[in-house]
mmCIF file with all atom_site columns, C-alpha atoms in Angstrom:
data_model
loop_
_atom_site.group_PDB
_atom_site.id
_atom_site.type_symbol
_atom_site.label_atom_id
_atom_site.label_alt_id
_atom_site.label_comp_id
_atom_site.label_asym_id
_atom_site.label_entity_id
_atom_site.label_seq_id
_atom_site.pdbx_PDB_ins_code
_atom_site.Cartn_x
_atom_site.Cartn_y
_atom_site.Cartn_z
_atom_site.occupancy
_atom_site.B_iso_or_equiv
_atom_site.pdbx_formal_charge
_atom_site.auth_seq_id
_atom_site.auth_comp_id
_atom_site.auth_asym_id
_atom_site.auth_atom_id
_atom_site.pdbx_PDB_model_num
ATOM 1  C CA . MET A 1 1  ? 10.524  25.700  5.899   1.00 0.00 ? 1  MET A CA 1
ATOM 2  C CA . THR A 1 2  ? 10.630  21.919  5.889   1.00 0.00 ? 2  THR A CA 1
ATOM 3  C CA . GLY A 1 3  ? 12.001  19.682  8.592   1.00 0.00 ? 3  GLY A CA 1
ATOM 4  C CA . PRO A 1 4  ? 14.299  16.718  8.164   1.00 0.00 ? 4  PRO A CA 1
ATOM 5  C CA . GLN A 1 5  ? 12.765  14.025  6.040   1.00 0.00 ? 5  GLN A CA 1
ATOM 6  C CA . ASN A 1 6  ? 12.301  10.540  7.407   1.00 0.00 ? 6  ASN A CA 1
ATOM 7  C CA . PRO A 1 7  ? 13.626  8.005   4.951   1.00 0.00 ? 7  PRO A CA 1
ATOM 8  C CA . GLU A 1 8  ? 11.030  5.397   4.123   1.00 0.00 ? 8  GLU A CA 1
ATOM 9  C CA . LYS A 1 9  ? 11.944  1.830   4.861   1.00 0.00 ? 9  LYS A CA 1
ATOM 10 C CA . ASP A 1 10 ? 11.422  -0.632  2.011   1.00 0.00 ? 10 ASP A CA 1
ATOM 11 C CA . PRO A 1 11 ? 8.355   -2.765  2.835   1.00 0.00 ? 11 PRO A CA 1
ATOM 12 C CA . GLN A 1 12 ? 10.411  -5.891  2.193   1.00 0.00 ? 12 GLN A CA 1
ATOM 13 C CA . ASP A 1 13 ? 12.636  -4.834  5.097   1.00 0.00 ? 13 ASP A CA 1
ATOM 14 C CA . TRP A 1 14 ? 9.752   -4.444  7.570   1.00 0.00 ? 14 TRP A CA 1
ATOM 15 C CA . THR A 1 15 ? 10.000  -6.806  10.516  1.00 0.00 ? 15 THR A CA 1
ATOM 16 C CA . THR A 1 16 ? 6.215   -7.297  10.322  1.00 0.00 ? 16 THR A CA 1
ATOM 17 C CA . GLY A 1 17 ? 6.067   -7.288  6.524   1.00 0.00 ? 17 GLY A CA 1
ATOM 18 C CA . GLU A 1 18 ? 5.159   -10.965 6.301   1.00 0.00 ? 18 GLU A CA 1
ATOM 19 C CA . GLU A 1 19 ? 2.112   -10.574 8.562   1.00 0.00 ? 19 GLU A CA 1
ATOM 20 C CA . GLN A 1 20 ? -1.356  -10.443 7.022   1.00 0.00 ? 20 GLN A CA 1
ATOM 21 C CA . MET A 1 21 ? -2.371  -7.010  5.745   1.00 0.00 ? 21 MET A CA 1
ATOM 22 C CA . THR A 1 22 ? -4.247  -4.807  8.177   1.00 0.00 ? 22 THR A CA 1
ATOM 23 C CA . GLY A 1 23 ? -7.929  -3.938  8.017   1.00 0.00 ? 23 GLY A CA 1
ATOM 24 C CA . PRO A 1 24 ? -7.220  -0.332  6.999   1.00 0.00 ? 24 PRO A CA 1
ATOM 25 C CA . GLN A 1 25 ? -4.893  -1.543  4.226   1.00 0.00 ? 25 GLN A CA 1
ATOM 26 C CA . ARG A 1 26 ? -7.605  -3.901  2.919   1.00 0.00 ? 26 ARG A CA 1
ATOM 27 C CA . SER A 1 27 ? -10.253 -1.169  3.019   1.00 0.00 ? 27 SER A CA 1
ATOM 28 C CA . TYR A 1 28 ? -8.060  1.344   1.193   1.00 0.00 ? 28 TYR A CA 1
ATOM 29 C CA . LEU A 1 29 ? -6.970  -1.258  -1.350  1.00 0.00 ? 29 LEU A CA 1
ATOM 30 C CA . GLN A 1 30 ? -10.599 -2.114  -2.077  1.00 0.00 ? 30 GLN A CA 1
ATOM 31 C CA . THR A 1 31 ? -11.230 1.546   -2.912  1.00 0.00 ? 31 THR A CA 1
ATOM 32 C CA . LEU A 1 32 ? -8.085  1.847   -5.031  1.00 0.00 ? 32 LEU A CA 1
ATOM 33 C CA . ALA A 1 33 ? -8.712  -1.439  -6.860  1.00 0.00 ? 33 ALA A CA 1
ATOM 34 C CA . ARG A 1 34 ? -12.288 -0.409  -7.660  1.00 0.00 ? 34 ARG A CA 1
ATOM 35 C CA . GLU A 1 35 ? -11.073 2.940   -9.036  1.00 0.00 ? 35 GLU A CA 1
ATOM 36 C CA . ALA A 1 36 ? -8.345  1.194   -11.058 1.00 0.00 ? 36 ALA A CA 1
ATOM 37 C CA . GLY A 1 37 ? -10.730 -1.459  -12.390 1.00 0.00 ? 37 GLY A CA 1
ATOM 38 C CA . GLU A 1 38 ? -8.626  -4.223  -10.855 1.00 0.00 ? 38 GLU A CA 1
ATOM 39 C CA . GLU A 1 39 ? -9.389  -7.213  -8.664  1.00 0.00 ? 39 GLU A CA 1
ATOM 40 C CA . LEU A 1 40 ? -7.953  -7.201  -5.152  1.00 0.00 ? 40 LEU A CA 1
ATOM 41 C CA . PRO A 1 41 ? -5.990  -10.380 -4.359  1.00 0.00 ? 41 PRO A CA 1
ATOM 42 C CA . ALA A 1 42 ? -7.534  -12.276 -1.449  1.00 0.00 ? 42 ALA A CA 1
ATOM 43 C CA . ASP A 1 43 ? -4.488  -12.651 0.780   1.00 0.00 ? 43 ASP A CA 1
ATOM 44 C CA . LEU A 1 44 ? -1.654  -10.153 0.895   1.00 0.00 ? 44 LEU A CA 1
ATOM 45 C CA . THR A 1 45 ? 1.064   -9.519  3.430   1.00 0.00 ? 45 THR A CA 1
ATOM 46 C CA . LYS A 1 46 ? 1.527   -6.048  4.908   1.00 0.00 ? 46 LYS A CA 1
ATOM 47 C CA . ALA A 1 47 ? 4.521   -5.507  2.619   1.00 0.00 ? 47 ALA A CA 1
ATOM 48 C CA . GLU A 1 48 ? 2.672   -6.694  -0.502  1.00 0.00 ? 48 GLU A CA 1
ATOM 49 C CA . ALA A 1 49 ? -0.322  -4.518  0.384   1.00 0.00 ? 49 ALA A CA 1
ATOM 50 C CA . SER A 1 50 ? 1.913   -1.473  0.808   1.00 0.00 ? 50 SER A CA 1
ATOM 51 C CA . GLN A 1 51 ? 3.532   -2.047  -2.572  1.00 0.00 ? 51 GLN A CA 1
ATOM 52 C CA . LEU A 1 52 ? 0.138   -2.542  -4.239  1.00 0.00 ? 52 LEU A CA 1
ATOM 53 C CA . ILE A 1 53 ? -1.153  0.653   -2.609  1.00 0.00 ? 53 ILE A CA 1
ATOM 54 C CA . ASP A 1 54 ? 1.799   2.567   -4.080  1.00 0.00 ? 54 ASP A CA 1
ATOM 55 C CA . ARG A 1 55 ? 1.184   1.110   -7.549  1.00 0.00 ? 55 ARG A CA 1
ATOM 56 C CA . LEU A 1 56 ? -2.557  1.746   -7.510  1.00 0.00 ? 56 LEU A CA 1
ATOM 57 C CA . GLN A 1 57 ? -2.082  5.288   -6.196  1.00 0.00 ? 57 GLN A CA 1
ATOM 58 C CA . GLU A 1 58 ? 0.160   5.991   -9.169  1.00 0.00 ? 58 GLU A CA 1
ATOM 59 C CA . LYS A 1 59 ? -2.337  4.411   -11.555 1.00 0.00 ? 59 LYS A CA 1
ATOM 60 C CA . THR A 1 60 ? -5.418  6.199   -10.179 1.00 0.00 ? 60 THR A CA 1
ATOM 61 C CA . GLY A 1 61 ? -3.885  9.428   -8.885  1.00 0.00 ? 61 GLY A CA 1
ATOM 62 C CA . LEU A 1 62 ? -5.686  8.854   -5.576  1.00 0.00 ? 62 LEU A CA 1
ATOM 63 C CA . GLY A 1 63 ? -3.728  9.586   -2.427  1.00 0.00 ? 63 GLY A CA 1
ATOM 64 C CA . ALA A 1 64 ? -0.754  10.820  -4.409  1.00 0.00 ? 64 ALA A CA 1
ATOM 65 C CA . ASP A 1 65 ? 1.139   13.743  -2.912  1.00 0.00 ? 65 ASP A CA 1
ATOM 66 C CA . SER A 1 66 ? 0.633   16.940  -4.842  1.00 0.00 ? 66 SER A CA 1
#
């Protein structure tokens, strides 16, 4: 049995979305970028980092829900 699902808020609608990405986001993105054979942009906002994480997860299959 599954509970009610929490709708995800679009990163562009985050009130803190324009702040610099967090340390955990940077660390995870470094791993994903390495696996995807891509360069990690130097400065990303929290919202941009979240969107890049989603894209790289799709590309690499890492962290994707089964």
